[in-house]
PDB file of C-alpha atoms in Angstrom:
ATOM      1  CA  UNK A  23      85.288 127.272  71.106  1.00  0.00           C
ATOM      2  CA  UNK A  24      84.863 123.618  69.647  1.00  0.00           C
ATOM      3  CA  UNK A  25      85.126 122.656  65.986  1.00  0.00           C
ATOM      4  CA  UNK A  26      84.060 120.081  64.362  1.00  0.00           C
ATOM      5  CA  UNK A  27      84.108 118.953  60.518  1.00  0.00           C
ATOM      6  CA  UNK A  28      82.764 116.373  58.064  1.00  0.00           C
ATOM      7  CA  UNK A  29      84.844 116.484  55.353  1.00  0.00           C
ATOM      8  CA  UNK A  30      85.819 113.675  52.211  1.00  0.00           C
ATOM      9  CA  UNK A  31      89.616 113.866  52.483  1.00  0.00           C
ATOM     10  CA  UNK A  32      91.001 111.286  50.390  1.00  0.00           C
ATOM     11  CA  UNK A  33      94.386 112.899  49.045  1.00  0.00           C
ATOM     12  CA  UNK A  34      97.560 111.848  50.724  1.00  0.00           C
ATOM     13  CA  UNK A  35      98.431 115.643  51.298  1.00  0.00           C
ATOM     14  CA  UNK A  36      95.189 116.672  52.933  1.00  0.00           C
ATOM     15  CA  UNK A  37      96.482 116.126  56.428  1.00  0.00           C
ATOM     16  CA  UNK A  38      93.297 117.191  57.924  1.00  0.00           C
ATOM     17  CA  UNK A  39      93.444 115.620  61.426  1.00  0.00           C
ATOM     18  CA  UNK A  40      96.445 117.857  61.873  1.00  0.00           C
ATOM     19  CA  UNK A  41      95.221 120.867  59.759  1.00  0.00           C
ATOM     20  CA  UNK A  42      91.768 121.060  61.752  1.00  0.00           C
ATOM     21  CA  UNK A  43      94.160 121.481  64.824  1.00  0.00           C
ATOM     22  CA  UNK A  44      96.140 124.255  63.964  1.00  0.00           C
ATOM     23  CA  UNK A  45      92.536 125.937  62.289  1.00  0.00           C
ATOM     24  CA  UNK A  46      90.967 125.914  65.619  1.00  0.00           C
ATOM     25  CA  UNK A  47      94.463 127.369  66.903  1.00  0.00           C
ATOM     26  CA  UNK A  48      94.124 130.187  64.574  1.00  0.00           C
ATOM     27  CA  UNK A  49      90.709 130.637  64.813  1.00  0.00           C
ATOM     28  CA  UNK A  50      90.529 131.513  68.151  1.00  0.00           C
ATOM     29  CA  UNK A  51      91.951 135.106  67.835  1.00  0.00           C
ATOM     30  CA  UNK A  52      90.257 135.814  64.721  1.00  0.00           C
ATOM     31  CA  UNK A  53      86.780 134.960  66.977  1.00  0.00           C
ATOM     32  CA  UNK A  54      87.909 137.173  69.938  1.00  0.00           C
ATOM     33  CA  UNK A  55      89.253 140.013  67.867  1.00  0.00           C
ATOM     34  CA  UNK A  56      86.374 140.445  66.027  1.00  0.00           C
ATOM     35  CA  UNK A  57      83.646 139.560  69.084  1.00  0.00           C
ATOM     36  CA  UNK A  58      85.526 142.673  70.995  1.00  0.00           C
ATOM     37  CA  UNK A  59      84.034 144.858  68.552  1.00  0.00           C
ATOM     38  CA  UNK A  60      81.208 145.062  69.740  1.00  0.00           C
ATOM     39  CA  UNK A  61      79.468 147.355  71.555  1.00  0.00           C
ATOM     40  CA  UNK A  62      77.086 145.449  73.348  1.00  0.00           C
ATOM     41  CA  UNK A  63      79.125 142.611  74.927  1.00  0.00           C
ATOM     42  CA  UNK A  64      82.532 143.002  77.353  1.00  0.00           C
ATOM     43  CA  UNK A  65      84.972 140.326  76.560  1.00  0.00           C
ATOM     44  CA  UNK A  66      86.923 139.164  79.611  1.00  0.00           C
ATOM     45  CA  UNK A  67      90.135 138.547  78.565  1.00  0.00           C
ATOM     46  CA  UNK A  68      90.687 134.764  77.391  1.00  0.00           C
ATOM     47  CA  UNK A  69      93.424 134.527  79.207  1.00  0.00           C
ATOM     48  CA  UNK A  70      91.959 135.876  82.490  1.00  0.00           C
ATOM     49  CA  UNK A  71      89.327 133.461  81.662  1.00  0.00           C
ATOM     50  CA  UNK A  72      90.867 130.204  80.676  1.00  0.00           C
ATOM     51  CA  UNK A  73      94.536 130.741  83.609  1.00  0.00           C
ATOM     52  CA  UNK A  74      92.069 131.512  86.325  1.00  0.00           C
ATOM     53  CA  UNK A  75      91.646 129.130  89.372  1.00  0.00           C
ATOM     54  CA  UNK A  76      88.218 129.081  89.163  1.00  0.00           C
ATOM     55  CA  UNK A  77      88.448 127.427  85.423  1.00  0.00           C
ATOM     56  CA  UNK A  78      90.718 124.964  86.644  1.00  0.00           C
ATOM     57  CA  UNK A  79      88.970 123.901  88.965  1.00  0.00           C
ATOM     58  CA  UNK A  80      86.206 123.777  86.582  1.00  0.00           C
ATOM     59  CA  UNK A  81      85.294 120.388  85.314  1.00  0.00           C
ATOM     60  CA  UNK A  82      84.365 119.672  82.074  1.00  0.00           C
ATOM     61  CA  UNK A  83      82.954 116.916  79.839  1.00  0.00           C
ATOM     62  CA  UNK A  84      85.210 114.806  77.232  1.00  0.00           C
ATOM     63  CA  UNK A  85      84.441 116.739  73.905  1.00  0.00           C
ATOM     64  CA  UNK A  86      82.316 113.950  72.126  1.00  0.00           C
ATOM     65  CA  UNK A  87      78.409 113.491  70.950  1.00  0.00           C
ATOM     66  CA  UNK A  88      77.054 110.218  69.901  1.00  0.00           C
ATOM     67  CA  UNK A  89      79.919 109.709  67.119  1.00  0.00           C
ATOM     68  CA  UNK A  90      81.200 113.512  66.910  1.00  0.00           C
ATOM     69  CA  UNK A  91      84.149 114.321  68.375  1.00  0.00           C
ATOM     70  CA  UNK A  92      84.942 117.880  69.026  1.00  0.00           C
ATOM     71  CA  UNK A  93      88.726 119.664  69.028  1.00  0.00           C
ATOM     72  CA  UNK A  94      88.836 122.098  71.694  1.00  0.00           C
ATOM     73  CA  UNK A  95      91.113 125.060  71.554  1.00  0.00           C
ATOM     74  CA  UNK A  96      94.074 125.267  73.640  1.00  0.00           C
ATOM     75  CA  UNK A  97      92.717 125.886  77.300  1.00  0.00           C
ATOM     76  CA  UNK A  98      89.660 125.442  76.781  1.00  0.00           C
ATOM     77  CA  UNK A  99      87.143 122.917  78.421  1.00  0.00           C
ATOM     78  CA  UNK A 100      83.941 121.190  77.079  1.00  0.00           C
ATOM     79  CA  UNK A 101      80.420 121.774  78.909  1.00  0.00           C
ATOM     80  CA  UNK A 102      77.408 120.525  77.475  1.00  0.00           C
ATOM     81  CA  UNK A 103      74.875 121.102  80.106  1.00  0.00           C
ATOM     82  CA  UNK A 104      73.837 124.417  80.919  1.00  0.00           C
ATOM     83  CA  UNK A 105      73.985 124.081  84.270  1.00  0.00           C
ATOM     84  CA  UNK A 106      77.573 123.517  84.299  1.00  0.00           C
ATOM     85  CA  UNK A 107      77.954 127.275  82.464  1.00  0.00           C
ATOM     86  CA  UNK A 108      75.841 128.624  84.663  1.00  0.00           C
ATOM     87  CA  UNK A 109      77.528 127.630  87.287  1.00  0.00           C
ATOM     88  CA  UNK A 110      80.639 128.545  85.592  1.00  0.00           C
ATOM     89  CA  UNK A 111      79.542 132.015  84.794  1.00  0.00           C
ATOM     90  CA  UNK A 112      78.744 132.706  88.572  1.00  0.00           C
ATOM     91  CA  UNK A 113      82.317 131.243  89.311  1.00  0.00           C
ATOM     92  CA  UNK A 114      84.398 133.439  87.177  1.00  0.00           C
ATOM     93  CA  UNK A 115      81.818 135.946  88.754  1.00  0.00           C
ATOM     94  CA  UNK A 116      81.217 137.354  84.765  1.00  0.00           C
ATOM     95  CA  UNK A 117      77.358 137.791  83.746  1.00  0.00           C
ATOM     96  CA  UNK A 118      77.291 134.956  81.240  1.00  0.00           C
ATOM     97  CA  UNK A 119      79.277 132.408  79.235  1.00  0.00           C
ATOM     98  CA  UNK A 120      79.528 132.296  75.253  1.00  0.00           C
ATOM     99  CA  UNK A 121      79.724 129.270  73.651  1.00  0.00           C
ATOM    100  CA  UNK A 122      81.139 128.988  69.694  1.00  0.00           C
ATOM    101  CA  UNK A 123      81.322 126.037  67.948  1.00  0.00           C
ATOM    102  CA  UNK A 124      82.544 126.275  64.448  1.00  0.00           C
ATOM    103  CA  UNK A 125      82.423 124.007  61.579  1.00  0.00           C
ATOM    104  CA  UNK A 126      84.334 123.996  58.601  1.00  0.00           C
ATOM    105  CA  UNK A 127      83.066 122.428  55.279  1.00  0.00           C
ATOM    106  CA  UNK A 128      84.256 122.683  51.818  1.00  0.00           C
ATOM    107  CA  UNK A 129      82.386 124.560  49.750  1.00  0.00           C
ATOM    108  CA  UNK A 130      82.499 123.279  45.656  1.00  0.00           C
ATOM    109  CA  UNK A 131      81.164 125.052  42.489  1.00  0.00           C
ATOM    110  CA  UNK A 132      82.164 122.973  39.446  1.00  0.00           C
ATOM    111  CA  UNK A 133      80.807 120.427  36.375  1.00  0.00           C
ATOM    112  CA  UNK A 134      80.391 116.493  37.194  1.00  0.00           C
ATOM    113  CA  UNK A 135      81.041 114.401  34.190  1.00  0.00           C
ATOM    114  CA  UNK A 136      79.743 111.428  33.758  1.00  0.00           C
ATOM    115  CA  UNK A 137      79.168 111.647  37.460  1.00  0.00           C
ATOM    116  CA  UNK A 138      82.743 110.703  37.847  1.00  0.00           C
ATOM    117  CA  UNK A 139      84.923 113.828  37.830  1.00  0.00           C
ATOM    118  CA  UNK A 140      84.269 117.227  39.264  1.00  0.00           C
ATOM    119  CA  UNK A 141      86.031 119.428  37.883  1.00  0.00           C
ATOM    120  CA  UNK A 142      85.840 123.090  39.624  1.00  0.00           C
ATOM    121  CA  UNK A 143      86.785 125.283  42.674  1.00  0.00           C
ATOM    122  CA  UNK A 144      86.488 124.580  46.349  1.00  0.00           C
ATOM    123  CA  UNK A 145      86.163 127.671  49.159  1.00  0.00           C
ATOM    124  CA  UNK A 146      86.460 127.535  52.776  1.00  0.00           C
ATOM    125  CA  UNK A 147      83.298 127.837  54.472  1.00  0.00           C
ATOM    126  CA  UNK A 148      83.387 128.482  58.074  1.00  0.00           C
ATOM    127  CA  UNK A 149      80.049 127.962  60.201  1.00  0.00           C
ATOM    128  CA  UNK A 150      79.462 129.720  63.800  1.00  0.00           C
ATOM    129  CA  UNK A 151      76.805 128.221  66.173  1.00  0.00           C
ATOM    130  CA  UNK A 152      76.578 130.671  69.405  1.00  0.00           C
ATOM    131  CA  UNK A 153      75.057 130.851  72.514  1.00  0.00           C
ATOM    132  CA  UNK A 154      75.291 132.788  75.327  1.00  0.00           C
ATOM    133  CA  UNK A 155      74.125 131.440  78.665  1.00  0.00           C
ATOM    134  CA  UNK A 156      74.016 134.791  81.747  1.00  0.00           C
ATOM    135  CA  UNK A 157      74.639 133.450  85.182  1.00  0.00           C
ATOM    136  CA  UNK A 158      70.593 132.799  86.024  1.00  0.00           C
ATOM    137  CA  UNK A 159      70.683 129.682  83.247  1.00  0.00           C
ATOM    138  CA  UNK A 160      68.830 131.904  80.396  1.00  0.00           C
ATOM    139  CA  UNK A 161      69.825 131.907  76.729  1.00  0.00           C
ATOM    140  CA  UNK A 162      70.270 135.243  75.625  1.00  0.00           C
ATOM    141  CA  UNK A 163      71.673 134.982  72.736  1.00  0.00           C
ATOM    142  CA  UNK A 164      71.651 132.298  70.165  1.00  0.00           C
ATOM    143  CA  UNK A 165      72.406 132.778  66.224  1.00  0.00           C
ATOM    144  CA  UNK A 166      73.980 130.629  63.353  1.00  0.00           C
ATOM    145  CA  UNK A 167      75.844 132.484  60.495  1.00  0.00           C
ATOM    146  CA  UNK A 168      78.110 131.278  57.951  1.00  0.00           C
ATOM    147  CA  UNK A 169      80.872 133.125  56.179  1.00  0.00           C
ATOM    148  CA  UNK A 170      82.425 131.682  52.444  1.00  0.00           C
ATOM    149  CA  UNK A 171      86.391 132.985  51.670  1.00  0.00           C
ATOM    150  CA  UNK A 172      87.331 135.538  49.283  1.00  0.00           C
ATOM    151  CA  UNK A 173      89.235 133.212  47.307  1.00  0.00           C
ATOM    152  CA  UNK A 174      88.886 129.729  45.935  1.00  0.00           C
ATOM    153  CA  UNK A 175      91.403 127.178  44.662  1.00  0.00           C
ATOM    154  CA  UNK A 176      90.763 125.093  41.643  1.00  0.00           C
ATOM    155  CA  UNK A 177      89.924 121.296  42.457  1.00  0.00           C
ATOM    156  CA  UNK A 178      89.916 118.000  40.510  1.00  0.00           C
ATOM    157  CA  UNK A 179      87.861 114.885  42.035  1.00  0.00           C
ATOM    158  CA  UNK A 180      86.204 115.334  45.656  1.00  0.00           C
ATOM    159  CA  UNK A 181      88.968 115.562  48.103  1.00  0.00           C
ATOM    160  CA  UNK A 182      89.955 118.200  49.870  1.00  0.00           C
ATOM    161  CA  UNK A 183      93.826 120.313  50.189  1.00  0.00           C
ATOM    162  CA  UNK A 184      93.534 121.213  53.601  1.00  0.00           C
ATOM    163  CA  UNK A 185      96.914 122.618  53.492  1.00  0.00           C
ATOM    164  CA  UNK A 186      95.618 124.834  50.567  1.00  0.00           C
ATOM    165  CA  UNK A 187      92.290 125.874  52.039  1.00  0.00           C
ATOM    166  CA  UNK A 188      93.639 126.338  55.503  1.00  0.00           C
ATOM    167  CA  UNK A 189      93.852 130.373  54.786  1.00  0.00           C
ATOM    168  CA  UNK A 190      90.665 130.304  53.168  1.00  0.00           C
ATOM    169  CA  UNK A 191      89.153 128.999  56.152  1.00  0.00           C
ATOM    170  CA  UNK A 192      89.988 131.478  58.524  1.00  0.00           C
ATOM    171  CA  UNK A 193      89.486 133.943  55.805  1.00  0.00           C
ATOM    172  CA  UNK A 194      85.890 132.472  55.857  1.00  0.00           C
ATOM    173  CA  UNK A 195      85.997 132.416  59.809  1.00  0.00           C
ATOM    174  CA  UNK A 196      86.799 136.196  59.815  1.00  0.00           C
ATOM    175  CA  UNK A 197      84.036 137.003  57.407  1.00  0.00           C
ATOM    176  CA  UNK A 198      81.184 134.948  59.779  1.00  0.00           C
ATOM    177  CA  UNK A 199      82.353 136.705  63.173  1.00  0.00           C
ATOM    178  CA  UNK A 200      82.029 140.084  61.129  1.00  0.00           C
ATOM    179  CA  UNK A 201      78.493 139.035  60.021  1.00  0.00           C
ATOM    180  CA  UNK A 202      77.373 137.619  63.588  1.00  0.00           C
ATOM    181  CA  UNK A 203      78.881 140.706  65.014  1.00  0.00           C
ATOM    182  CA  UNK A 204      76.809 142.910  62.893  1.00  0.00           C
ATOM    183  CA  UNK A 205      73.461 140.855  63.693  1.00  0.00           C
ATOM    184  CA  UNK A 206      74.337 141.426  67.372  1.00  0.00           C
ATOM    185  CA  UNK A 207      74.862 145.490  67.155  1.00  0.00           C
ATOM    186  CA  UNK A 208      71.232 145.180  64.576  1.00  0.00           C
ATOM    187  CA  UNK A 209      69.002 143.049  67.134  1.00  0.00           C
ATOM    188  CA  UNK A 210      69.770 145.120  70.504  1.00  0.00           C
TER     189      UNK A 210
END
């Protein structure tokens, strides 16, 4: 799983370099929790997956396209061309490879006066991108969902309280695995 997020951050308690680290942390189980529901895919364990020799001596790419830089969760390595998963996939000898890549973004609702002040509520919004290469190079599954939290927090100006919206964001991230799990079990 990568993340990556374009976010205006401008108060001094935002900390988001840090808090996007510790979100992808946390993400991670939410993602494979909710991903073993399903009936239609077999997991392999993550930890099978990511301590095996075969992984290791997998080698992937540094995280980064044109001027995006992706986090990686812990353990985890970066392959951008499909070859590389394919070849991976035949490796760890499973039938194919999923790739997630989420992005979180703040979602606002609120009143701009004077197109100065915004005065409202933010939510965390937590996007998915999947695909899932099997072991002969073909994309069998690719979908996009998105997933808003529960709860919002009230906001003043543009920048963001990661520290705040950190459990709305994996509240969000829980919701968009449930929906992308439920599009899975629908299209097979």
């Amino acid at each position: 799983g990568t993340v990556s997020g374009l976010v205006k951050a401008a108060s001094s308690d935002s900390g988001y370099s840090n808090a996007a680290d510790k979100l992808v942390k946390e993400s991670v189980p939410i993602l494979y929790r909710e991903l073993k529901k399903t009936k239609t895919l077999r997991l392999a364990a993550e930890e099978t997956v990511i301590r095996s020799p075969a992984y290791a001596r997998a080698k992937g790419s540094e995280p980064k396209v044109l001027w995006h830089r992706f986090l990686l969760a812990d353990g985890y390595k970066y392959f951008p061309e499909e070859e590389d998963l394919t070849a991976l996939a035949k490796t760890l000898r499973v039938d194919g490879v999923i790739i997630v890549n989420i992005t979180y973004t703040v979602g606002s609702s609120g009143v701009n006066l004077f197109g100065l002040l915004h005065l409202g509520t933010q939510r965390g919004v937590t996007r998915l991108d999947v695909t899932a290469i099997d072991r002969n190079g073909e994309t069998v599954w690719r979908d996009s969902v998105s997933g808003k939290s529960d709860d919002s927090i009230g906001a003043i100006g543009e920048s963001a309280n990661f520290v705040k919206l950190h459990p709305l964001f994996l509240n969000a991230t829980e919701h968009a695995v449930q929906d992308l799990v439920a599009r899975l079990e629908q299209r097979i």
